[in-house]
mmCIF file of C-alpha atoms and ligand atoms in Angstrom:
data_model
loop_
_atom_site.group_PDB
_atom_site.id
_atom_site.type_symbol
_atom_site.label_atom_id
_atom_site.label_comp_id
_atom_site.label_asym_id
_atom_site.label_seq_id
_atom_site.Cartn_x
_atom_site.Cartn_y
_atom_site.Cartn_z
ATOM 1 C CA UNK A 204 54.368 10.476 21.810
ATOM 2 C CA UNK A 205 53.998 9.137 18.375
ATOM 3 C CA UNK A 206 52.698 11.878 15.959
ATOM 4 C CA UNK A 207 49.305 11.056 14.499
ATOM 5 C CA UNK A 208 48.189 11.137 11.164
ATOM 6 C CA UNK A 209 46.986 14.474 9.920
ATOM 7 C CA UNK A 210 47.831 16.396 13.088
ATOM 8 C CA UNK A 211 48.804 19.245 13.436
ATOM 9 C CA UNK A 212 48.456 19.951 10.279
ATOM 10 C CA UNK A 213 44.827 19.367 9.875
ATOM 11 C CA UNK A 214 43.005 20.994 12.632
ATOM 12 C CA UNK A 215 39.066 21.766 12.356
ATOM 13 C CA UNK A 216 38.604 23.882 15.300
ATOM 14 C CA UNK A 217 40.770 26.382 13.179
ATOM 15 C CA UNK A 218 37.140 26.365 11.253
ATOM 16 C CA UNK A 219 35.680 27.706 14.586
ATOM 17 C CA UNK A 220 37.883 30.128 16.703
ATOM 18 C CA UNK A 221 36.324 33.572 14.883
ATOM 19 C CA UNK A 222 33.065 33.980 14.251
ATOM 20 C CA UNK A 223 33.280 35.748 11.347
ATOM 21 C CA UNK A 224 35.231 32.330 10.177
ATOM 22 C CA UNK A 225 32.422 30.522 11.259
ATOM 23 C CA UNK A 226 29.772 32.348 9.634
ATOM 24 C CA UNK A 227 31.528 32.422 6.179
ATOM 25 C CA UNK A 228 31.777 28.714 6.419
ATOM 26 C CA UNK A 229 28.181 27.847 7.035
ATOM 27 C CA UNK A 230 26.193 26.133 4.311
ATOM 28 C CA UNK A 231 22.850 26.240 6.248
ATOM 29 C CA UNK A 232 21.223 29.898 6.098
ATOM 30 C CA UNK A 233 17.705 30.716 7.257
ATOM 31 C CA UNK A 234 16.010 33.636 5.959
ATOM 32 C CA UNK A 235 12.637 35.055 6.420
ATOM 33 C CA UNK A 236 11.430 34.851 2.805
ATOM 34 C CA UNK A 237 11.556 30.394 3.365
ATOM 35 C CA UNK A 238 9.201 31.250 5.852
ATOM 36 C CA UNK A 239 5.305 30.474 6.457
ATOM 37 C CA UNK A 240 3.169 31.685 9.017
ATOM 38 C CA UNK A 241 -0.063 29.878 9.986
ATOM 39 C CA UNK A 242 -3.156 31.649 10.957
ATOM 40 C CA UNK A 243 -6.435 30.719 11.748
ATOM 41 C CA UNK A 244 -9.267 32.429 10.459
ATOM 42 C CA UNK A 245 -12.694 32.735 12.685
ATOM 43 C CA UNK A 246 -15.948 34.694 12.610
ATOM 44 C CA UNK A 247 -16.810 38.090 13.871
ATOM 45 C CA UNK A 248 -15.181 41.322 14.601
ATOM 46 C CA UNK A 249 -12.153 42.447 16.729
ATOM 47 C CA UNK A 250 -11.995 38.858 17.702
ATOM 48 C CA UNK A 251 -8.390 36.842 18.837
ATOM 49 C CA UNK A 252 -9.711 33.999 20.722
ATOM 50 C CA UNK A 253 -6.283 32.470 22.233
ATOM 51 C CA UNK A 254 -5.267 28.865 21.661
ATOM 52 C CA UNK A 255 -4.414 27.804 24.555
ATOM 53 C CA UNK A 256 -1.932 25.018 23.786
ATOM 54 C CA UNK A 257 -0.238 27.406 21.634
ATOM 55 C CA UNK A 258 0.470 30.503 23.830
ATOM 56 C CA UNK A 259 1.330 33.349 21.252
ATOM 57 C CA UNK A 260 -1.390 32.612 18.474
ATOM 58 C CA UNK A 261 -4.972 32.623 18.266
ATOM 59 C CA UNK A 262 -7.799 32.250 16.163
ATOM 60 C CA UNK A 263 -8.259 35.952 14.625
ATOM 61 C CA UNK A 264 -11.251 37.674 13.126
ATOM 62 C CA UNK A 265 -11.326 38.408 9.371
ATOM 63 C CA UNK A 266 -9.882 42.335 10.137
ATOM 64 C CA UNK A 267 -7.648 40.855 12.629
ATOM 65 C CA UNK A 268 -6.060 38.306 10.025
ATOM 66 C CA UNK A 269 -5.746 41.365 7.308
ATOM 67 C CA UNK A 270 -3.533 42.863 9.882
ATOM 68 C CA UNK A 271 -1.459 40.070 10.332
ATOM 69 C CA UNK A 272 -0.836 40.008 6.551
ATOM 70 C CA UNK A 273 0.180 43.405 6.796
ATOM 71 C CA UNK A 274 3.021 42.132 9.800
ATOM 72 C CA UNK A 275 3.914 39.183 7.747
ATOM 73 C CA UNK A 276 4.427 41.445 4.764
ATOM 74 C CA UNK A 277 6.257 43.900 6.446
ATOM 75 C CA UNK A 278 8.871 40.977 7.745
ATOM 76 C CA UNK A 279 9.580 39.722 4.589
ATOM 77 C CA UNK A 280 7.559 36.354 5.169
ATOM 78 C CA UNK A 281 7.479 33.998 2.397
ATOM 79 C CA UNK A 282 3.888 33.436 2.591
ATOM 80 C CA UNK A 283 1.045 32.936 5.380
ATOM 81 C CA UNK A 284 -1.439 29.859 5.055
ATOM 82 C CA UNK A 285 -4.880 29.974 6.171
ATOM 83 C CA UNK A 286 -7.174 27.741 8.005
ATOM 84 C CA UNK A 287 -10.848 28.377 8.443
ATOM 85 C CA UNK A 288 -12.619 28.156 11.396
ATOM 86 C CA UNK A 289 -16.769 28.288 10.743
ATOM 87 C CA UNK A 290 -19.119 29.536 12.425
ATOM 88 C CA UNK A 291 -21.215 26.414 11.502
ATOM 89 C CA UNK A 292 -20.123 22.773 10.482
ATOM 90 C CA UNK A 293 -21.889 20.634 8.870
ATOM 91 C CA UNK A 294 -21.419 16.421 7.878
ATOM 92 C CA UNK A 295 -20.364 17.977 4.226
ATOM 93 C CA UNK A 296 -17.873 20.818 5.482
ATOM 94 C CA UNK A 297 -20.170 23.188 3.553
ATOM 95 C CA UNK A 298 -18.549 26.129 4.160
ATOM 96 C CA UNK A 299 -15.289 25.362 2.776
ATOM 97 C CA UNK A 300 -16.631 25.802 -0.683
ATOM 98 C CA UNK A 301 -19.158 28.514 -0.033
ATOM 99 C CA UNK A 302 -18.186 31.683 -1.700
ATOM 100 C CA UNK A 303 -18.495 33.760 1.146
ATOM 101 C CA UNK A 304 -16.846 31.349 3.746
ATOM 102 C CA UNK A 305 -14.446 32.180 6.703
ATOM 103 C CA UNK A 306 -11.309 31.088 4.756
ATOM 104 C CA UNK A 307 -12.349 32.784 1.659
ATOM 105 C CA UNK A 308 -13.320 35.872 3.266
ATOM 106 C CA UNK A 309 -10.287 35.546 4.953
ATOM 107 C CA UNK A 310 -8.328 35.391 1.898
ATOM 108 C CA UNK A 311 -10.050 38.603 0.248
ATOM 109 C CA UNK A 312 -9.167 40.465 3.285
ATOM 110 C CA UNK A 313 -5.429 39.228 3.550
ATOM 111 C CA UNK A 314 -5.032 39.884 -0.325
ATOM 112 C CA UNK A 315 -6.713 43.566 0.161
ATOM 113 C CA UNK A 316 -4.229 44.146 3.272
ATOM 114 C CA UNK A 317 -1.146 42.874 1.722
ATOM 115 C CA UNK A 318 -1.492 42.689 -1.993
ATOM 116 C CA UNK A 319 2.328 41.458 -2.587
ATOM 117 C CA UNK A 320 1.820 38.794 0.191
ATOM 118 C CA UNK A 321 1.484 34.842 -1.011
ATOM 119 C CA UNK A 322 -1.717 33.635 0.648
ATOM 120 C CA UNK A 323 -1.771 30.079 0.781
ATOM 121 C CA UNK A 324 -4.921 27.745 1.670
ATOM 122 C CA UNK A 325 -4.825 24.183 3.596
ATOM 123 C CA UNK A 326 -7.454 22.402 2.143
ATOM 124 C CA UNK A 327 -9.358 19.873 3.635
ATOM 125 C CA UNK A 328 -12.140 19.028 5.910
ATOM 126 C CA UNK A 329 -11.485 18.489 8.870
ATOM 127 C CA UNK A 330 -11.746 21.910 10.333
ATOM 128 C CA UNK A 331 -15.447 22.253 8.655
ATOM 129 C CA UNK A 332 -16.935 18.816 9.273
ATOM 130 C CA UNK A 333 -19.119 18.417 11.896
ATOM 131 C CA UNK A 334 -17.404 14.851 12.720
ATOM 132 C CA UNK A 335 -13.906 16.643 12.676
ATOM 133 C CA UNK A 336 -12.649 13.771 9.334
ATOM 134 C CA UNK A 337 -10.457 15.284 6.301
ATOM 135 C CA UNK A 338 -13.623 14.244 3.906
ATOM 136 C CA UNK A 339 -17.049 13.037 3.046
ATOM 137 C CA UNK A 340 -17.606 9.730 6.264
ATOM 138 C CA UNK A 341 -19.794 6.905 5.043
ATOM 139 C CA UNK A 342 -19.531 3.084 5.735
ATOM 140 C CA UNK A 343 -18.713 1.860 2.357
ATOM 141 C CA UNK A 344 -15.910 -0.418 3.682
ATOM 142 C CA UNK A 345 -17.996 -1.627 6.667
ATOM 143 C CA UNK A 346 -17.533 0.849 9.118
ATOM 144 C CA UNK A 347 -16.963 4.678 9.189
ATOM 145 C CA UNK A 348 -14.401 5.785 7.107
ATOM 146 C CA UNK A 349 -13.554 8.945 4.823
ATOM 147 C CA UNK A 350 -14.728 7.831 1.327
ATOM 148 C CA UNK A 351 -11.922 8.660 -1.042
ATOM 149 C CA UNK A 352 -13.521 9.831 -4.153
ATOM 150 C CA UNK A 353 -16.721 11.152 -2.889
ATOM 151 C CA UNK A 354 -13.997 13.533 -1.186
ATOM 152 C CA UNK A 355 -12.291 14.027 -4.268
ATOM 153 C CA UNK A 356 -15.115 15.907 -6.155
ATOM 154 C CA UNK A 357 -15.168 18.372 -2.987
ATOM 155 C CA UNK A 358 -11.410 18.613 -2.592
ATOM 156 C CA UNK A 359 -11.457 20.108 -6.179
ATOM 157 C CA UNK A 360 -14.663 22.524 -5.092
ATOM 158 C CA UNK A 361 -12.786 24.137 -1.971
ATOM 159 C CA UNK A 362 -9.319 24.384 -4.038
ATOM 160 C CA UNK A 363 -11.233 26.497 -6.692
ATOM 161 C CA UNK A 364 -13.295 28.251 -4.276
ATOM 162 C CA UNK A 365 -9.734 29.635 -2.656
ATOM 163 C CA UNK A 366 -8.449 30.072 -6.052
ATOM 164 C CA UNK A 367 -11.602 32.401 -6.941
ATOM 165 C CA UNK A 368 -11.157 34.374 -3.517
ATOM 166 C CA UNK A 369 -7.560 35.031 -4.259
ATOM 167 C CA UNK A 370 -5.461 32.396 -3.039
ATOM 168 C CA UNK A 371 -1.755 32.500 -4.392
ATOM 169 C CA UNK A 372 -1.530 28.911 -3.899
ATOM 170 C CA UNK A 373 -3.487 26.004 -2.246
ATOM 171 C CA UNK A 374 -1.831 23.028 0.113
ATOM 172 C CA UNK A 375 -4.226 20.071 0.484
ATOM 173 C CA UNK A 376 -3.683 18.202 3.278
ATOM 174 C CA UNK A 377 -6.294 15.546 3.395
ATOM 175 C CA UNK A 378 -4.178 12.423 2.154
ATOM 176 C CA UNK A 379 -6.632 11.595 0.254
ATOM 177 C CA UNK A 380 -5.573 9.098 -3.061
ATOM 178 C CA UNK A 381 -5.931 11.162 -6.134
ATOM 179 C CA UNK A 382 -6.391 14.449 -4.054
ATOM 180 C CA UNK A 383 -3.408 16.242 -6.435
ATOM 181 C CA UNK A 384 -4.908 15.362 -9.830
ATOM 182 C CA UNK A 385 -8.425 16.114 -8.754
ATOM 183 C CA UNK A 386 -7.707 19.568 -7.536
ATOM 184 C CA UNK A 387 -5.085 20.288 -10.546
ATOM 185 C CA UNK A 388 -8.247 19.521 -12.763
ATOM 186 C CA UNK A 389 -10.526 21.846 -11.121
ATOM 187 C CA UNK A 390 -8.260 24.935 -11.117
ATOM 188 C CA UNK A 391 -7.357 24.460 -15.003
ATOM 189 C CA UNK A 392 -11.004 23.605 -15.456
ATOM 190 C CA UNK A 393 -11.544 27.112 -13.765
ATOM 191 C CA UNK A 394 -8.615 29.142 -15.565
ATOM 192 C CA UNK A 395 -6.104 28.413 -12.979
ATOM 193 C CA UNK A 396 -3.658 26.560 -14.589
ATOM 194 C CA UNK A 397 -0.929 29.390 -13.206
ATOM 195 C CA UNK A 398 -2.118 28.326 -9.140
ATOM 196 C CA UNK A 399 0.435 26.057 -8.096
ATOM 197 C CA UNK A 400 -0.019 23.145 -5.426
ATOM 198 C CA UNK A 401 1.711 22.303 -2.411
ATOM 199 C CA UNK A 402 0.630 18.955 -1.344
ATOM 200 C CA UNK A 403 1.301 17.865 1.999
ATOM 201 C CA UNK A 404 2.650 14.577 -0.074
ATOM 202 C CA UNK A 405 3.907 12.830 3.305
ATOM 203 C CA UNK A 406 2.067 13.420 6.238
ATOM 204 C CA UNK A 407 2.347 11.047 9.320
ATOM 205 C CA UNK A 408 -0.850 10.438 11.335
ATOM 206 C CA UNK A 409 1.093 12.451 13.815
ATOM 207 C CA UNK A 410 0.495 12.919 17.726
ATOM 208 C CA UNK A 411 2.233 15.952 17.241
ATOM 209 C CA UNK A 412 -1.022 18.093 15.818
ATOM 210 C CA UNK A 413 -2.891 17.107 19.265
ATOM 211 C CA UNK A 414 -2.865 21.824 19.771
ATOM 212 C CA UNK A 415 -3.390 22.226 16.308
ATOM 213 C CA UNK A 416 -6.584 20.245 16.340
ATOM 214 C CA UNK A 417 -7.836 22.591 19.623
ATOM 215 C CA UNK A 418 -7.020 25.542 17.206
ATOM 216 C CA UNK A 419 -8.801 24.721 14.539
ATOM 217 C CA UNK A 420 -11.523 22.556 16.936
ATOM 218 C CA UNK A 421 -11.084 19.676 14.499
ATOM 219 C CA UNK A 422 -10.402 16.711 16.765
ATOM 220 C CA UNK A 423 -12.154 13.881 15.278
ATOM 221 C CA UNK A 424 -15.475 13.075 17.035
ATOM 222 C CA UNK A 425 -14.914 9.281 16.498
ATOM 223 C CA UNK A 426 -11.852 7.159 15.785
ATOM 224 C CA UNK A 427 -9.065 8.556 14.150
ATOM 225 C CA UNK A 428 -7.118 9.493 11.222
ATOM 226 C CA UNK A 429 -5.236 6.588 10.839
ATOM 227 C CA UNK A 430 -7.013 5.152 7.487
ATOM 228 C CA UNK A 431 -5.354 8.100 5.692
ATOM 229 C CA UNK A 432 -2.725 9.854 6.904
ATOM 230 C CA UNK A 433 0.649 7.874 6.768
ATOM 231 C CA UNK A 434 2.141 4.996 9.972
ATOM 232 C CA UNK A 435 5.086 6.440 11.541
ATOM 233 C CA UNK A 436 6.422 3.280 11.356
ATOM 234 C CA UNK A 437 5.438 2.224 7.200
ATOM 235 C CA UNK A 438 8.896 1.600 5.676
ATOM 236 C CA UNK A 439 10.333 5.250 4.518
ATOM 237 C CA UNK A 440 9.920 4.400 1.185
ATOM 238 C CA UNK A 441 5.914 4.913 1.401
ATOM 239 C CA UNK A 442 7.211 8.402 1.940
ATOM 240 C CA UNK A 443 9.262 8.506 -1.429
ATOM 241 C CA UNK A 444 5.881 6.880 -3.248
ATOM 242 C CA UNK A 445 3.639 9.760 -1.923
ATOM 243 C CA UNK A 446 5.877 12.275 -3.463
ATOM 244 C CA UNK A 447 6.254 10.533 -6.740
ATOM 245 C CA UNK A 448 2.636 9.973 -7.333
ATOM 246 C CA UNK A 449 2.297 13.593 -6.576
ATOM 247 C CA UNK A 450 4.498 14.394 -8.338
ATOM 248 C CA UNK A 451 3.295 12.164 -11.157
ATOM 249 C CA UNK A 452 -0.374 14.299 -10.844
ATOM 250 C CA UNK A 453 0.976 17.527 -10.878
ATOM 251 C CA UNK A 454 2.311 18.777 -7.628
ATOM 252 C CA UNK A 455 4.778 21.929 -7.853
ATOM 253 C CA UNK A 456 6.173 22.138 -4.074
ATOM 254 C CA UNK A 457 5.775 18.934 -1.979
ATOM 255 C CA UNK A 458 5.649 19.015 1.840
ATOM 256 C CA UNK A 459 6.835 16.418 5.050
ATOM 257 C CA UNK A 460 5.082 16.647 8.150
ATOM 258 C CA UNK A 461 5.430 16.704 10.854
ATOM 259 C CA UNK A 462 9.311 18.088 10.622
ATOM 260 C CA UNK A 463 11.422 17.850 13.570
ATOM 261 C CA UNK A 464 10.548 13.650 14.101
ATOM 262 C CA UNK A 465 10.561 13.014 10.397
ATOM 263 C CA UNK A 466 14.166 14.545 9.267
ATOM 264 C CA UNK A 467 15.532 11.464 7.863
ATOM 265 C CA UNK A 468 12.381 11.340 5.717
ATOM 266 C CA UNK A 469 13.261 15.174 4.740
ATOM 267 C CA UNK A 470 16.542 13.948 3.856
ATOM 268 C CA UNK A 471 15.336 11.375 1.401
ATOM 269 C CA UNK A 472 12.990 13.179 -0.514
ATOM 270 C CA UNK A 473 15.382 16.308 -1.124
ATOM 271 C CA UNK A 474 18.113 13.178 -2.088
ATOM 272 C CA UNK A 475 15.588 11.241 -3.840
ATOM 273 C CA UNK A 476 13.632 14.589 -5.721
ATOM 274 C CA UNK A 477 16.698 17.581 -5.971
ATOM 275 C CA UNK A 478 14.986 19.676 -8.168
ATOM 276 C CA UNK A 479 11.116 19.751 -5.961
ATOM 277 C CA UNK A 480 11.134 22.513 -3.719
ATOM 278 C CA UNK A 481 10.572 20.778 -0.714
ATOM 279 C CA UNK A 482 8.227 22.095 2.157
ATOM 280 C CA UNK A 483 8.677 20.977 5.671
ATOM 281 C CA UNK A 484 5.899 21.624 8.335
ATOM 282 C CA UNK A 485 7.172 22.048 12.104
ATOM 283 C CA UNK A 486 4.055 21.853 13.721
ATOM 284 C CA UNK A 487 1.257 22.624 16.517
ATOM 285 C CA UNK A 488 2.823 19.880 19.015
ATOM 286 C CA UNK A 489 6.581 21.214 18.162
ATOM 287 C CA UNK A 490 6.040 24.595 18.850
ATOM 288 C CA UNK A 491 4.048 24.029 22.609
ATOM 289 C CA UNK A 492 6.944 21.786 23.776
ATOM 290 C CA UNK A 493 9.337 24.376 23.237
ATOM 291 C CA UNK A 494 7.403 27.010 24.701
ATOM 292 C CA UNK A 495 6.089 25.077 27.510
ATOM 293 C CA UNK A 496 9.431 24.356 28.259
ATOM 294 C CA UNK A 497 10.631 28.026 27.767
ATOM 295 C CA UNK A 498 7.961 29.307 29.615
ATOM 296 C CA UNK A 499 9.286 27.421 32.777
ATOM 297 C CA UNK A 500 12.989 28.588 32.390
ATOM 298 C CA UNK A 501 13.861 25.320 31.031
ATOM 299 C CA UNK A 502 15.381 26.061 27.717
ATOM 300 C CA UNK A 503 15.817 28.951 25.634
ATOM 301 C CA UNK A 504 13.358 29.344 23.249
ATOM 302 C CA UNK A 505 15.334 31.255 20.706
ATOM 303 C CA UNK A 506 18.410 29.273 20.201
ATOM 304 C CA UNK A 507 16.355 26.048 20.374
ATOM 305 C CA UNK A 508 13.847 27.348 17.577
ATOM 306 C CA UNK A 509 17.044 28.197 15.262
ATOM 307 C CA UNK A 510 18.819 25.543 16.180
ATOM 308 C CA UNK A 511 15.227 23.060 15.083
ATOM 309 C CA UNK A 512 14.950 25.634 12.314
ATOM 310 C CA UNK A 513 18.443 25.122 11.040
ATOM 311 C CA UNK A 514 18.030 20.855 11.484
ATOM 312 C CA UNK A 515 15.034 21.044 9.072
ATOM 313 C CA UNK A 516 16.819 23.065 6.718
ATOM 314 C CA UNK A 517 20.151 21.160 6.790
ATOM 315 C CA UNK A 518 17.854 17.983 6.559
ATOM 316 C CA UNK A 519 16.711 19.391 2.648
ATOM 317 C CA UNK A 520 13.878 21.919 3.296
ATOM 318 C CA UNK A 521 14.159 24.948 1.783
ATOM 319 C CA UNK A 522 10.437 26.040 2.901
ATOM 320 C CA UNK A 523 9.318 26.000 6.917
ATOM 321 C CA UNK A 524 5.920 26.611 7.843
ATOM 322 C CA UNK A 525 6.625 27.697 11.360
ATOM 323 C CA UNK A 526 4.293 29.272 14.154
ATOM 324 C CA UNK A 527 7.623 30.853 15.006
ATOM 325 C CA UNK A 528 7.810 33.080 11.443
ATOM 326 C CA UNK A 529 7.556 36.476 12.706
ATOM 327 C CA UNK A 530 9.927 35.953 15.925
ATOM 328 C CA UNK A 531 12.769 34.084 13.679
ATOM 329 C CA UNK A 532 12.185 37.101 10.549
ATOM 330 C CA UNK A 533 12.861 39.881 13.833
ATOM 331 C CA UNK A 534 15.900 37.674 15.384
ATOM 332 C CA UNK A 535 17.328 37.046 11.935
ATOM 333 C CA UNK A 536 17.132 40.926 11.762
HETATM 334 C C1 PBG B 2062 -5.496 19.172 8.364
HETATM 335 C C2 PBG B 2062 -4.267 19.716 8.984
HETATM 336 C C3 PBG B 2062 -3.743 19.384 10.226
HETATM 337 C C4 PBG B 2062 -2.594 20.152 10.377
HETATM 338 C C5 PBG B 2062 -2.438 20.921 9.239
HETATM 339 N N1 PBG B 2062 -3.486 20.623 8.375
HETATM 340 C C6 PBG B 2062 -4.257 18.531 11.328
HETATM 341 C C7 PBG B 2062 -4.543 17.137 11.212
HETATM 342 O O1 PBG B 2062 -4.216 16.459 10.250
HETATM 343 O O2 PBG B 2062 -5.179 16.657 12.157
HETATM 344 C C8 PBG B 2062 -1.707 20.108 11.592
HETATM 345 C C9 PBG B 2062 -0.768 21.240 11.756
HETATM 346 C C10 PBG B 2062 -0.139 21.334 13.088
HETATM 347 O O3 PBG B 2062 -0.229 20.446 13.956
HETATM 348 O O4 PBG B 2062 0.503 22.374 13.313
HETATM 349 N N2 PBG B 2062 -6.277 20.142 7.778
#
């Protein structure tokens, strides 16, 4: 046989007979502290009210979230962020911006619990609206539809309202135009100038948050969200143009969603943006294939959630909100 070019002498499996070899030549590393654990805050006491799309989590009580913080703490979690869950909603998501609302008292009593913990806030409407939109619904345009700037006024209300309760840092998620700069003007406007944003910048109007939406009971009541969050199919540079005006109005960490269906779009922005910390959110619809699938014997859950884990970091993410957070701190050990 002719000899080939290269071999023997190059051989890449030599790369892969020890593990110790293999491990000292990775360049992807997860750790607990890129981490970000969702939790859903809801009235009363003592209270975990399973989702039942998303076997493991639930909506939690205000106690019952400070004792997650305490967990998340205790892991070495790089952050938790909150969703609210009212007892009451209302066409103007009312209590998003009330002082004493679920998310911020949900904040107060994470911050209390865990003092050293970053508590992060989605904001937006959807989970407080009584028609389940990200915003303020009129018919402006001619039919029903989220009116931008009226939305923008209340974006900047909620974001402070966090901010006043506590929050570390706030993650709007509304894709509204403007939504950034609005909300950057509200916290300096309230002496928050040091609260930095993470704005879901590109975030497709995804099937994947169909459990998400029975967590947080924020399923639209008419039409859907297709006027504002992004078309799967809009050429990949929309994507880069989110992050830049975002950027452009004062963003600090910027975020792709959903993750796993979306790497190449991960891959740009990190390419495109190398010095934005870069947020990737594996989502609601993610996490109940894998366990549905897991819960049947069909896969196994761990190495497919650090294998997923691992694609979105390789992709350019160096921040994961996960449902997974606490498992993948305890298996990373
Ligand atoms: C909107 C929001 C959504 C998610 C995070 N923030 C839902 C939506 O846009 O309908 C989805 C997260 C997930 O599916 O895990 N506040």
């Amino acid at each position: 046989m002719a000899p080939r070019p290269g071999f023997p002498t190059t051989r890449l499996r030599r790369l892969r007979y020890h593990p110790a070899v293999r491990r000292l030549v990775r360049e992807t590393r997860l750790s607990a502290e890129s981490l970000i654990l969702p939790l859903f805050a809801r009235p009363g006491k003592g209270v975990r009210q399973p989702i039942a799309s998303m076997p493991g989590h639930a909506q939690l009580s205000v106690d019952l979230i400070a004792e997650e913080a305490k967990v998340a703490a205790k892991l070495g979690l790089g952050g938790v962020i909150l969703f609210g869950i009212p007892a009451e909603k209302d066409a103007a998501g009312r209590d998003s911006y009330s002082p004493v609302g679920i998310v911020q008292q949900a904040i107060k009593a994470a911050k209390d619990a865990a003092p050293d913990l970053l508590v992060i806030t989605d904001v937006c409407f959807c989970e407080y609206t009584d028609h389940g939109h990200c915003g303020v619904v009129d018919e402006h345009t001619g039919r029903p539809d989220v009116n931008n700037d009226k939305t923008l006024e209340l974006l900047g209300r909620q974001a402070l309202s966090h901010a006043q309760s506590g929050a570390n840092m706030v993650a709007p998620s509304g894709m509204m135009d403007g939504m950034v700069g609005a909300i950057r003007a509200a916290l300096d406007g309230g002496d928050f100038e040091h609260v930095p944003i993470m704005s879901y910048a590109v975030k497709y109007a995804s099937a994947f948050y169909g459990p998400f939406r029975e967590a947080a009971e924020s399923t639209p009541k008419f039409g859907d969200r297709r006027a504002y969050q992004m078309d799967p199919a809009a050429a990949a540079g929309q994507a880069l143009r989110e992050v830049e005006l975002d950027l452009t109005e004062g963003a600090d960490i910027v975020m792709v969603k959903p993750a796993l269906a979306y790497l190449d779009i991960i891959r740009r922005v990190a390419e495109r943006h190398p010095g934005v910390p870069l947020a990737a959110y594996n989502v609601s619809g993610e996490y109940a294939m894998v366990r549905a699938a897991a819960e049947r014997g069909w896969i196994d859950e761990r190495a497919v959630v650090l294998e997923s884990l691992t694609a979105i970091t390789r992709a350019g993410a160096q921040i994961v909100l996960t449902y997974w957070a606490k498992e993948v701190a305890q298996w990373l050990g």
